[in-house]
Coordinates of C-alpha atoms in Angstrom, one line a residue:
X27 CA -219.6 -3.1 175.7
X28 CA -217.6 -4.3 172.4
X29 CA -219.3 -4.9 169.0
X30 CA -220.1 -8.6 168.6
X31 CA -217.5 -8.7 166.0
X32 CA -214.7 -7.3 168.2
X33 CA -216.1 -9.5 171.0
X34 CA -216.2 -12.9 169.1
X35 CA -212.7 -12.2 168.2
X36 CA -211.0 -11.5 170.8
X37 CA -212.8 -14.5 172.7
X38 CA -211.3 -16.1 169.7
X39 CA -208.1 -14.6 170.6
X40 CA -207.9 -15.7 173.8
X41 CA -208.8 -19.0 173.5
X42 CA -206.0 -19.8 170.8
X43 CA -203.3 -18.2 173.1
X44 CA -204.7 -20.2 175.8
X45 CA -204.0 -23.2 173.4
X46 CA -200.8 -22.1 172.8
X47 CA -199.6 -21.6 176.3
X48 CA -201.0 -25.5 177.1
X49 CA -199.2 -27.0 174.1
X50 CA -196.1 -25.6 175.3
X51 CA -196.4 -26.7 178.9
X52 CA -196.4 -29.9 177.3
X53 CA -193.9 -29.5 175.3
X54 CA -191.9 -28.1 178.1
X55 CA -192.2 -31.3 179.9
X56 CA -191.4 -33.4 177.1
X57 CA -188.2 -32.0 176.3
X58 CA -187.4 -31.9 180.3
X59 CA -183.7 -33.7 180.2
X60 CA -184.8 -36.1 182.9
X61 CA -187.4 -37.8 180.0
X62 CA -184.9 -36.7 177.2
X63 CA -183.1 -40.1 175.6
X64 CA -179.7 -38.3 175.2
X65 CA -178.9 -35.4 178.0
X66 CA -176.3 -33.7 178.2
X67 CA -174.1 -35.6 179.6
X68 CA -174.7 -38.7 178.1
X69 CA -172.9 -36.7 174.8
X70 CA -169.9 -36.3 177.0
X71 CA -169.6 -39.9 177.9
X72 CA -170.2 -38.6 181.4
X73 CA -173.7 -40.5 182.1
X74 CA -174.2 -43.6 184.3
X75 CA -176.6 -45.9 182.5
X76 CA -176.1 -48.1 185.1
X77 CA -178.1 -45.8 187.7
X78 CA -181.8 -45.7 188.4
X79 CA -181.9 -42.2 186.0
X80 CA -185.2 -41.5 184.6
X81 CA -184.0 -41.8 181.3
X82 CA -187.0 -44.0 179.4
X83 CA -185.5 -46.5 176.7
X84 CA -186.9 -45.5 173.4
X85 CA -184.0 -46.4 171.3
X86 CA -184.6 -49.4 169.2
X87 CA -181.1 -50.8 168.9
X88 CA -181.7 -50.5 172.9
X89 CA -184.8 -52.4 173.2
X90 CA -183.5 -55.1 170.9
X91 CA -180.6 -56.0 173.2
X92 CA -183.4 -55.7 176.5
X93 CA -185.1 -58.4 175.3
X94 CA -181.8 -60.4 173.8
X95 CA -182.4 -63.5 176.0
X96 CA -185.9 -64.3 175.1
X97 CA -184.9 -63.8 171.3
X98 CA -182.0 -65.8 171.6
X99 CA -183.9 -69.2 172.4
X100 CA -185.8 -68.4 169.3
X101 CA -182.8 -68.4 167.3
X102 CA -181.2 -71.2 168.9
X103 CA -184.4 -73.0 168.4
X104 CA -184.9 -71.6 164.9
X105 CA -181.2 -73.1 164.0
X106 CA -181.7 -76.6 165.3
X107 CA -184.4 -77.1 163.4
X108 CA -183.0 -75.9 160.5
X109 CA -179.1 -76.9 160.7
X110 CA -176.4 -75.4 157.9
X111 CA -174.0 -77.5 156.0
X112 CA -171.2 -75.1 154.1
X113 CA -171.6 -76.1 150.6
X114 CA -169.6 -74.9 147.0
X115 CA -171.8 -73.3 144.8
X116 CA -171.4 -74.6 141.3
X117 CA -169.5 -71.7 138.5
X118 CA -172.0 -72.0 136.1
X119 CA -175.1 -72.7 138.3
X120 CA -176.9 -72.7 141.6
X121 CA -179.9 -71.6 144.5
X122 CA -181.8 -69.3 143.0
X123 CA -181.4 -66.6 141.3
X124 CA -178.1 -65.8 143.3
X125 CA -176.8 -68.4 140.1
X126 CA -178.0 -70.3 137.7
X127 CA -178.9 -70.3 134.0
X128 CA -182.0 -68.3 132.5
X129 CA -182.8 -68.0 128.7
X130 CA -180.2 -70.8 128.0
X131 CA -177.6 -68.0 129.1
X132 CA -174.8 -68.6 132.9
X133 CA -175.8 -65.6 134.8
X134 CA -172.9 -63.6 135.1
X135 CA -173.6 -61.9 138.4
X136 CA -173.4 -63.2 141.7
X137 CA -174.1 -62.4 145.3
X138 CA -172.2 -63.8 148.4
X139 CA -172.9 -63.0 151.8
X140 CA -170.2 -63.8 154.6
X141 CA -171.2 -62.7 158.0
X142 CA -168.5 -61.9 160.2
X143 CA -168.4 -63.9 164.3
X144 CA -170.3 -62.0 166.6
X145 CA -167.0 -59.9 168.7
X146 CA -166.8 -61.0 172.6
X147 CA -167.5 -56.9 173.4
X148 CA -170.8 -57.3 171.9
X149 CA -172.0 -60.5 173.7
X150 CA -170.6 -58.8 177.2
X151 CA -173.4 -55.8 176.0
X152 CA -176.1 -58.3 175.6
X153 CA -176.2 -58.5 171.9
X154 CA -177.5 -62.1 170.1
X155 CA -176.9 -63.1 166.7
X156 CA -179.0 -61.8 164.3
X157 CA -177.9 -64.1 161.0
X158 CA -178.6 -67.6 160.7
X159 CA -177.2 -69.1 157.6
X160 CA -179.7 -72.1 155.6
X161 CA -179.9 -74.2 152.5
X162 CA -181.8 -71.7 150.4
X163 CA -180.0 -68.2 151.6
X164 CA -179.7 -66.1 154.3
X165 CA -182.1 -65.9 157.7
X166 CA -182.1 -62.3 159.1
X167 CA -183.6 -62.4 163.1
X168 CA -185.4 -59.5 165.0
X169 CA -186.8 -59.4 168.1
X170 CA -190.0 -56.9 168.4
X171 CA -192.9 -56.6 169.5
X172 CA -197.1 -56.3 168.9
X173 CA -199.7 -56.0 170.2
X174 CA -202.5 -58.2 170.7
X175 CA -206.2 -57.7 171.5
X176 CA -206.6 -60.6 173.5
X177 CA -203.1 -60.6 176.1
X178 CA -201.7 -57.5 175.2
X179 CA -197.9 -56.8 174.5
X180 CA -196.7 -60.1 173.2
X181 CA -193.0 -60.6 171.6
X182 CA -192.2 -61.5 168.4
X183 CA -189.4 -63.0 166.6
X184 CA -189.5 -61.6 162.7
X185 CA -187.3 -63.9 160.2
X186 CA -186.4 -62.6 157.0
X187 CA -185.2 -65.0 154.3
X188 CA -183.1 -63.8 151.5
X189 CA -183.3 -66.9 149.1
X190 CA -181.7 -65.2 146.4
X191 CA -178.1 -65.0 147.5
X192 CA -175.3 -67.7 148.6
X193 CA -173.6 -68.1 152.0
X194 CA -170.3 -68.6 152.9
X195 CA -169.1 -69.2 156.0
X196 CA -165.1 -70.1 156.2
X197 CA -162.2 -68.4 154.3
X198 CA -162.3 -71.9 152.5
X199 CA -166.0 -72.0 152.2
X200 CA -165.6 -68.3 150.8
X201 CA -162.4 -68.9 148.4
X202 CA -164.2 -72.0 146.9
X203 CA -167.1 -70.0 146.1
X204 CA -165.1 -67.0 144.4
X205 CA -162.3 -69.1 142.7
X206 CA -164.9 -69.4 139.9
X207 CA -163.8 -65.9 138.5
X208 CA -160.5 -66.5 138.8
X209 CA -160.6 -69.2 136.4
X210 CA -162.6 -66.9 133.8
X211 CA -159.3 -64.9 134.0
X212 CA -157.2 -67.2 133.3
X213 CA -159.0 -68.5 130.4
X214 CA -158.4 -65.0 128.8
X215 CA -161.8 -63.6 130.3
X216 CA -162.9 -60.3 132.8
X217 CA -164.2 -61.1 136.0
X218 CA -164.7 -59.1 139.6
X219 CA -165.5 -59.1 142.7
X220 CA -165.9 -56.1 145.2
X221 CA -166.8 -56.4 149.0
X222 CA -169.6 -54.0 150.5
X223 CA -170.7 -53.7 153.6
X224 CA -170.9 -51.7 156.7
X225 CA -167.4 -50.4 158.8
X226 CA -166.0 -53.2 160.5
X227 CA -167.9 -55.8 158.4
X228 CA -164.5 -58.0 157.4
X229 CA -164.3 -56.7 154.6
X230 CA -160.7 -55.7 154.0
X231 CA -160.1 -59.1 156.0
X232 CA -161.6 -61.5 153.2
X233 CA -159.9 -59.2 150.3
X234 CA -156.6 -60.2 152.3
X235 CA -157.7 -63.5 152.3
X236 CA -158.0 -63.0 148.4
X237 CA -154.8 -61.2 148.1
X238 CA -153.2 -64.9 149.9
X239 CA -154.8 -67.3 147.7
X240 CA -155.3 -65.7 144.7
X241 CA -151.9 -65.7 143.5
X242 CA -151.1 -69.5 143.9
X243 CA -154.1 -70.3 141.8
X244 CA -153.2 -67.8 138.6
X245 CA -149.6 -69.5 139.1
X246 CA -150.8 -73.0 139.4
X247 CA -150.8 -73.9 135.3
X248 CA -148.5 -70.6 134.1
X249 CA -145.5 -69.4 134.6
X250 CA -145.9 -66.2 132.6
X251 CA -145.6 -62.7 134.3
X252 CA -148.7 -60.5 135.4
X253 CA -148.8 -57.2 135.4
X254 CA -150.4 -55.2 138.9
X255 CA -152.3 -52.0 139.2
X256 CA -153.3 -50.9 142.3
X257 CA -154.9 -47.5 143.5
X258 CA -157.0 -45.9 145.9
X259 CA -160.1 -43.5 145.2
X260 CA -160.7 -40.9 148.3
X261 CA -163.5 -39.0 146.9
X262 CA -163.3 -38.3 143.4
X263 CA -159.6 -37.9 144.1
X264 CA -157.7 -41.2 142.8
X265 CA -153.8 -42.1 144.0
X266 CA -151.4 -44.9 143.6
X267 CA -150.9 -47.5 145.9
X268 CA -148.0 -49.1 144.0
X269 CA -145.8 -45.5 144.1
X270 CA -143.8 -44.8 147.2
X271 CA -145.1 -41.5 147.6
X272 CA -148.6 -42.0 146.4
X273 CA -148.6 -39.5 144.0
X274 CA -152.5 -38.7 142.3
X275 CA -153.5 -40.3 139.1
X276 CA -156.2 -39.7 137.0
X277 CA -159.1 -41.4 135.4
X278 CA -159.7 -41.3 131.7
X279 CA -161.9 -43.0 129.5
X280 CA -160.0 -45.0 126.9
X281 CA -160.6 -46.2 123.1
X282 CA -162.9 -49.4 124.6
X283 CA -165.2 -46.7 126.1
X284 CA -163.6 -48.1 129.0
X285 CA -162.4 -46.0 132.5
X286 CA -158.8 -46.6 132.8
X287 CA -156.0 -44.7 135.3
X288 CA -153.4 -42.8 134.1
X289 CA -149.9 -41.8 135.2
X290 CA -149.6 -44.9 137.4
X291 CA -146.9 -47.6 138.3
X292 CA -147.5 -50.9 136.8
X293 CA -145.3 -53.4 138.3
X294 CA -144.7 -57.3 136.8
X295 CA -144.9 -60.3 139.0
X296 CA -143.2 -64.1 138.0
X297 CA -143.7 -65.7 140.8
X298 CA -147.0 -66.5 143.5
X299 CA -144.8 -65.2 146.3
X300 CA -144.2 -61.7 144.3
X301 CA -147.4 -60.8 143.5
X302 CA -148.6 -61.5 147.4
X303 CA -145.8 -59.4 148.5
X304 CA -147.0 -56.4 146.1
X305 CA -150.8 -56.9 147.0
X306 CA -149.6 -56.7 150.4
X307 CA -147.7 -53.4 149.9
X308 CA -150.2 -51.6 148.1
X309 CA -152.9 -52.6 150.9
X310 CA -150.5 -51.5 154.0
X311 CA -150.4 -48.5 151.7
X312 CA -154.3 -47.7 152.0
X313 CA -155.7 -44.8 153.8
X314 CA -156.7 -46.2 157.1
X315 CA -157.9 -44.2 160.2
X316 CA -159.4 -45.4 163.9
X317 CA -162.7 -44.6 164.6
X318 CA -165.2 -45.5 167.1
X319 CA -167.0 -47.9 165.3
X320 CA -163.5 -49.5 164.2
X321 CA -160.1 -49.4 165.1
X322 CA -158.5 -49.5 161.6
X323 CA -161.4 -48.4 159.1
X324 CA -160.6 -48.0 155.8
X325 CA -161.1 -44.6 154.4
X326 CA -160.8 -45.3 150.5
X327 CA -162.1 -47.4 148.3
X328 CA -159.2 -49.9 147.4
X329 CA -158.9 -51.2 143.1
X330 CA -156.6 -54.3 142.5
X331 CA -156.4 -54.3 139.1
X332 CA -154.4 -58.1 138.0
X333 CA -153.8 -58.2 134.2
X334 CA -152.8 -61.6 132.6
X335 CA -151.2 -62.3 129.3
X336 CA -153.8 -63.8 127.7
X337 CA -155.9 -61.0 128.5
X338 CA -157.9 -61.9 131.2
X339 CA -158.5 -59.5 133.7
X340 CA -159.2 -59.8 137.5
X341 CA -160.5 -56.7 139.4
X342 CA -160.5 -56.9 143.1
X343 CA -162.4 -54.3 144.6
X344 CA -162.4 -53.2 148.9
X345 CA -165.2 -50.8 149.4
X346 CA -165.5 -48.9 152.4
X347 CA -167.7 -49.4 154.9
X348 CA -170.9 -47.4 154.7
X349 CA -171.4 -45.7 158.2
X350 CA -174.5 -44.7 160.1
X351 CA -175.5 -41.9 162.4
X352 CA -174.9 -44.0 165.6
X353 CA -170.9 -45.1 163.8
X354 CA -170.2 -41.3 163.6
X355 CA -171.2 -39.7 166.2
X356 CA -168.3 -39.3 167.8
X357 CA -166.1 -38.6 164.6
X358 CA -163.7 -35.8 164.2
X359 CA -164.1 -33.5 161.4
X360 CA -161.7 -34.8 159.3
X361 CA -163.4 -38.2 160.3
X362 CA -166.9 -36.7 159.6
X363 CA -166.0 -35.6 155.9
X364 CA -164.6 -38.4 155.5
X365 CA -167.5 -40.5 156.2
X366 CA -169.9 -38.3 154.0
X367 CA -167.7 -39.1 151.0
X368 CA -167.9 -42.6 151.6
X369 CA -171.6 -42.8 151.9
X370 CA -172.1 -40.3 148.9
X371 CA -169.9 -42.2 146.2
X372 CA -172.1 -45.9 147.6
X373 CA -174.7 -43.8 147.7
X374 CA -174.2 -43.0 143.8
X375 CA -173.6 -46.7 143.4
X376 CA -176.7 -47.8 145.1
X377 CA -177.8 -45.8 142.2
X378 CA -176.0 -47.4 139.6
X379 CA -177.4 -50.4 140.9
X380 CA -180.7 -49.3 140.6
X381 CA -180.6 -47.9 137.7
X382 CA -179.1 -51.1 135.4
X383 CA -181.8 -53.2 137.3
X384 CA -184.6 -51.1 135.8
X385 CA -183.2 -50.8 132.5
X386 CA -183.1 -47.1 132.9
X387 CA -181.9 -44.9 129.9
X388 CA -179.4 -42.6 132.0
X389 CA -177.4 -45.0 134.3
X390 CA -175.4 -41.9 136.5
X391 CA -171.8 -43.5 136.3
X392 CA -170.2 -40.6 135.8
X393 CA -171.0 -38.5 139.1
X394 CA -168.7 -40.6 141.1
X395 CA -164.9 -42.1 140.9
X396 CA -166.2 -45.1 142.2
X397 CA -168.8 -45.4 140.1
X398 CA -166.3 -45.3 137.0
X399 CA -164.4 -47.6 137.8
X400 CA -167.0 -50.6 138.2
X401 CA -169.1 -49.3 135.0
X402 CA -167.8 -51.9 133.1
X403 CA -167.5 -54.4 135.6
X404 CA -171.8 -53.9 135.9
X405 CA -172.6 -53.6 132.7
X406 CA -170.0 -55.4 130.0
X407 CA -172.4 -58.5 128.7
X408 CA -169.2 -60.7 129.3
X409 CA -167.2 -59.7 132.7
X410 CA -168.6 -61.9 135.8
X411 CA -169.0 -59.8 138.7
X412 CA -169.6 -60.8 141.8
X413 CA -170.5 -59.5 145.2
X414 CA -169.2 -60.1 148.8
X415 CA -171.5 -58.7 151.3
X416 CA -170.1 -58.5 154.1
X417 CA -172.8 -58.0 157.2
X418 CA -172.3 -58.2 161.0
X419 CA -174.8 -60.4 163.0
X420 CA -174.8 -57.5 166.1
X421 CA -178.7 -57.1 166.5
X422 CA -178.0 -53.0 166.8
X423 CA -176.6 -53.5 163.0
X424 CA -179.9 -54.9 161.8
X425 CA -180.5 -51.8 159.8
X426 CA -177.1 -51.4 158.2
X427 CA -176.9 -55.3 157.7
X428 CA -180.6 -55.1 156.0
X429 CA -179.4 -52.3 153.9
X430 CA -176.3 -54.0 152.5
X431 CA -178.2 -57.6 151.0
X432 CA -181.3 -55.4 149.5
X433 CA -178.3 -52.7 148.1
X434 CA -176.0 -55.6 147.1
X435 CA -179.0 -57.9 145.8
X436 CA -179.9 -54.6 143.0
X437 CA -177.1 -56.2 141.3
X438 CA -179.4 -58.8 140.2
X439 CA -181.8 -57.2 138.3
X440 CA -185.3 -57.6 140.0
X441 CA -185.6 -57.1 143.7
X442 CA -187.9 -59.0 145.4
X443 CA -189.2 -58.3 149.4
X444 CA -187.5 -61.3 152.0
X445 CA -190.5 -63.6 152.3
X446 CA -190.6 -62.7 156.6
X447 CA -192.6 -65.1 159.3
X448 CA -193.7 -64.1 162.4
X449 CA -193.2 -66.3 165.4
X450 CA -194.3 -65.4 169.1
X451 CA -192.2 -65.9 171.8
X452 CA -193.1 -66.7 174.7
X453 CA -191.2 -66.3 178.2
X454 CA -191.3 -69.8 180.3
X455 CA -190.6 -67.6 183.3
X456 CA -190.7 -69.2 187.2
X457 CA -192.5 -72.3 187.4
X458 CA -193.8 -72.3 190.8
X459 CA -192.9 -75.1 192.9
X460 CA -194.1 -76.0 196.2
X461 CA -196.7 -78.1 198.4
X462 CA -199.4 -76.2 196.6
X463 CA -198.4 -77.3 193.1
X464 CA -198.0 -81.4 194.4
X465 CA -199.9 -84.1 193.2
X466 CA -200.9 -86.9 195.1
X467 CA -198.4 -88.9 194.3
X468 CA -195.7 -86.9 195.2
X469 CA -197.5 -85.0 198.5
X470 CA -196.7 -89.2 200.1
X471 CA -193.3 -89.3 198.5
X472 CA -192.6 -86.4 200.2
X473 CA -194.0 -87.3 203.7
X474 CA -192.6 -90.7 203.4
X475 CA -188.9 -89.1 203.5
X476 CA -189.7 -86.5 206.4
X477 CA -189.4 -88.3 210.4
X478 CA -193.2 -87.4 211.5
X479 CA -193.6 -91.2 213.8
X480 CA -197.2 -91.3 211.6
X481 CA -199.1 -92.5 208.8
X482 CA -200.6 -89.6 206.2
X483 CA -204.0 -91.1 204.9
X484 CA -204.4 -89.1 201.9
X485 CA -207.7 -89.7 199.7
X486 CA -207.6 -90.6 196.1
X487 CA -208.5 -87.0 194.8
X488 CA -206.6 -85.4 197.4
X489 CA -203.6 -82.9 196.1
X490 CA -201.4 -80.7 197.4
X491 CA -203.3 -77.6 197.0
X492 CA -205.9 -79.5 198.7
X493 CA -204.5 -80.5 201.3
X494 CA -202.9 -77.0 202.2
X495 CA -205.9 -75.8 202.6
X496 CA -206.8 -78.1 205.2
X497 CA -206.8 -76.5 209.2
X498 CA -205.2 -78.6 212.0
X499 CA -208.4 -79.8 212.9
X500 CA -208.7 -81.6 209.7
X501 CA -205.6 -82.2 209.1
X502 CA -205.2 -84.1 213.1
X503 CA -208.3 -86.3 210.9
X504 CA -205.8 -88.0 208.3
X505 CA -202.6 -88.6 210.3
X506 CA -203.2 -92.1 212.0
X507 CA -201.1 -94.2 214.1
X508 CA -200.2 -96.5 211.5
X509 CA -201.4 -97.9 208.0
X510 CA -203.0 -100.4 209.9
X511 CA -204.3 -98.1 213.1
X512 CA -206.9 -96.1 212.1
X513 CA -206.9 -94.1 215.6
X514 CA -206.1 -90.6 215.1
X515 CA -202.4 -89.1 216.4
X516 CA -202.4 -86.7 219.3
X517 CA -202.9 -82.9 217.8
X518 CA -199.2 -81.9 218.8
X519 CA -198.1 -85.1 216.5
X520 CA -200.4 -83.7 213.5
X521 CA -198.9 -79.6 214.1
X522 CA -195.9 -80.9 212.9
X523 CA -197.1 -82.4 209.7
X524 CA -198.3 -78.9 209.6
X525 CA -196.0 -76.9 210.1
X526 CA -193.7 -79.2 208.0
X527 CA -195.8 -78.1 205.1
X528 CA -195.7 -74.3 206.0
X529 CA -192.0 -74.5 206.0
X530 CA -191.8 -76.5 202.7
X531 CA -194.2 -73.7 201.1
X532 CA -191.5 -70.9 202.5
X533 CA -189.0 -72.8 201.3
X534 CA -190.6 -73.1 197.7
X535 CA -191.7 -69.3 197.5
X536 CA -187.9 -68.0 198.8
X537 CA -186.4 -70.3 195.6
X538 CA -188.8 -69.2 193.2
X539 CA -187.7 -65.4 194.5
X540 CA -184.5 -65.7 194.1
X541 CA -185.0 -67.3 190.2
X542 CA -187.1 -64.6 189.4
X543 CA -184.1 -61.9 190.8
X544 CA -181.9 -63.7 188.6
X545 CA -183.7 -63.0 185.7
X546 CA -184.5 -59.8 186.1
X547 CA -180.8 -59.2 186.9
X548 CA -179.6 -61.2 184.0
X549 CA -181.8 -58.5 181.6
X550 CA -180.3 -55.9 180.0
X551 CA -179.7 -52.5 181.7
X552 CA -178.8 -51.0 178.1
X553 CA -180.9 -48.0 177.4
X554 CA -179.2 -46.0 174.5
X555 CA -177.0 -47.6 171.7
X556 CA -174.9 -43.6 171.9
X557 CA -171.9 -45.3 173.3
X558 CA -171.5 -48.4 171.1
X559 CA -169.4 -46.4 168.7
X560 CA -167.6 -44.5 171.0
X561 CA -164.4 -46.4 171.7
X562 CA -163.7 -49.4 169.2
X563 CA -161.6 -52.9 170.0
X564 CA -158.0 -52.8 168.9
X565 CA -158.2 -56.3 168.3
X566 CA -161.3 -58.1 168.8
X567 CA -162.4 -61.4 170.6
X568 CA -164.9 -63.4 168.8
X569 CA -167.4 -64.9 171.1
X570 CA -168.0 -68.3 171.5
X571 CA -172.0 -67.8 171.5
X572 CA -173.5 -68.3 168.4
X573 CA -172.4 -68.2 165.0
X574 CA -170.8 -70.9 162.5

């Protein structure tokens, strides 16, 4: 016999290992890879989602595109009530606090969001449109869920408005709007612009656009030459686009307090045609590299520096894209550091960003190249900056799209939450159909076209449910000879009026089956977003559902 002490604790002993043992039974079973999200195989590209594997759906970017159809007539619904005209946004003034005038004083920064078509690959994988463009900003769509205490699960579209920004639509639309800054430079003035967003946004495709259009407008009154920098910053590594060899330059901080690159090749342009042709040079020159999430991502951030005479300035600035853990998953390791460059210098931005917002005393510009280069572009009390955010309406981009507006919207100053509504969505599903769901009026219409040789007296508040329920016996009681012989048909005559309404009620319930297969087939099988990233489009379709 142990001492109570020695007794009580060992009990105590055993009881915590029998704890132990039953936590990781369950913990076991949990991790089985028949209920893990990503086995094995799915990481080799070898898994068959299409199968009946137990392999439960608890990816959200999943479970969005699952319940795409539903969420679509919300947005489609949400859109023609609310249709979108493209408009130009005046230079001095406009929606919001995305433009305007406060204190008597133009605001000098601006934020523009362009979202990109929704591809054809992303439809064919059951993604909807999750940006809706209106009068007063941007609309941002998701499709969740809640529960409710009185039916349960119910689903939910969640609509974010952004009213503090401007949309642009077309490469017009968009080149209207930013054209503003490039008449500040020609009046002798500083202006940017810089395009963020996530990989495969458009952004390097609206900075072409810029590198078109541009030019024929600084032309358009002058004749007199303008000088061209152009260079790339990989890391905090910064090299010349305009040199043949694209040897590394440096970044130094100048008399004006200024960051300026050093040991570059400054080339003159006379003519519109000139300086397109060197824009385009330095871009093809770019560090570009294909990745899953896009076939020609740019691996650099890309500074078009365009100096006029009187001078103005013009700084055109192609960010790359910001990637997420689903874009890089299948990323070499080149690809991989790569990526954590990128995100570390917009992550230093972001806090740039932050940090002029607040008024903060230390503002970190110095910790990345990037960061350097746009200081005086953010913070100069006379150079107009403005923003193109560039966002993809996929629904499994949601998160990056709703990190780029609140990042790019820092710029600013205050930050306010998207005012966000709540709307329930509700599936019309099968609408049964059939002799059970007839009225009156239309149980006679329908025995008026069948060849029966007798008259159906149906009563006033007779229906067809009613009437279904009716046995031969009482049926034989309402089918007469004629509408002017009340004498009863023989019971053979009357079986046919009942089985003609068996048949019509088999006839019903096979239609409404084969609706209800049909839209259980036409859900998404998606279960894990894993492979989105893992092979990207050479040169992608844009769908013809939804969008502008």
């Amino acid at each position: 016999m142990l001492p109570g002490g020695i007794r009580r604790g060992w009990l105590l002993f055993n009881r915590g290992r029998q704890q132990v043992s039953s936590a990781k039974t369950l913990f076991d079973g949990f991790i089985h890879p028949e209920n893990m999200l990503v086995t094995e195989k799915s990481r080799r590209g070898d898994a068959d989602w299409s199968s009946s594997d137990k392999v439960p759906s608890l990816d959200k970017r999943a479970r969005r595109i699952v319940n795409a159809r539903l969420v679509t007539k919300g947005v489609r619904a949400f859109r023609a009530a609310n249709p979108f005209v493209p408009k130009v946004h005046e230079a001095d003034s406009g929606a919001n606090s995305g433009g305007g005038k406060e204190n008597g004083k133009a605001l000098l920064h601006r934020v523009f969001v362009r979202p990109r078509p929704l591809f054809q690959h992303e439809a064919e994988r059951g993604e909807y449109d999750c940006i809706s463009c209106v009068d007063n900003g941007i609309m941002i769509h998701e499709g969740s869920s809640k529960m409710s205490f009185r039916i349960g699960e119910v689903k939910i579209l969640k609509n974010r408005l952004y009213s503090n920004v401007l949309p642009v639509v077309t490469d017009d639309n968009m080149y209207a709007n930013i054209s503003y800054l490039v008449d500040r430079a020609k009046r002798g003035k500083s202006s940017s612009v810089f395009m963020f967003g996530m990989t495969g946004s458009g952004k390097t495709y609206n900075t072409n656009i810029l590198h078109t259009r541009v030019p024929v407008n600084l032309f358009a009154a002058d004749t007199c030459p303008i000088k061209l920098i152009a260079y790339e910053l990989v890391g905090n590594k910064c090299y010349d686009l305009l040199s043949d060899s694209k040897p590394e330059v440096f970044l130094r901080v100048g008399p004006d307090k200024n960051t300026h690159v050093c040991g570059n090749v400054t080339l003159t342009a006379t003519t519109p045609s000139e300086l397109q042709q060197l824009l385009s040079n330095a871009a093809k020159s770019r560090e570009t590299t294909a990745t899953g999430a896009n076939a020609t991502s740019s691996r650099s951030h890309a500074v078009y520096e365009v100096h006029l005479q009187n001078k103005g300035k013009l700084l055109l600035v192609d960010l790359a894209g910001n990637e997420g853990n689903i874009e890089t998953m299948f990323h070499t390791k080149e690809q991989m550091a790569q990526a954590a460059d990128i995100n570390t210098s917009l992550s230093t931005l972001k806090a740039c960003l932050h940090a002029v917002a607040v008024g903060a005393k230390h503002v970190p510009f110095r910790e990345s190249a990037l960061t350097r280069v746009l200081q005086s572009a953010l913070t100069s009390p006379s150079c107009a900056t403005a923003v193109l955010a560039c966002v993809s309406p996929a629904c499994s981009h949601l998160e990056l799209t709703l990190g780029t507006l609140n990042s790019s919207l820092k710029l600013l100053g205050k930050v306010t939450k998207p005012k966000m509504e709540e709307i329930v969505l509700r599936e019309a599903g099968v609408k049964q159909k059939g002799p059970t769901k007839w009225d009156r009026e239309t149980l006679i219409s329908w025995f008026q076209k069948q060849k029966f040789g007798c008259h159906l007296d149906i009563p006033e508040s007779m229906t067809g449910a009613k009437f279904m329920k009716l046995n031969l016996i009482r049926l034989n009681q309402h089918c007469k000879i004629s509408k002017t012989n009340d004498q009863q048909v023989s019971r053979a005559k009357a079986n046919l009026v009942f089985q003609g309404l068996r048949e019509e009620a088999k006839k019903a319930a096979a239609r409404d089956l084969a609706l209800r297969q049909q839209l259980k087939e036409e859900k998404s099988k998606v279960v894990t977003s894993v492979d989105f990233a893992k092979k990207a489009t050479r040169k992608p379709v844009v769908s013809s559902a939804g969008g502008y």
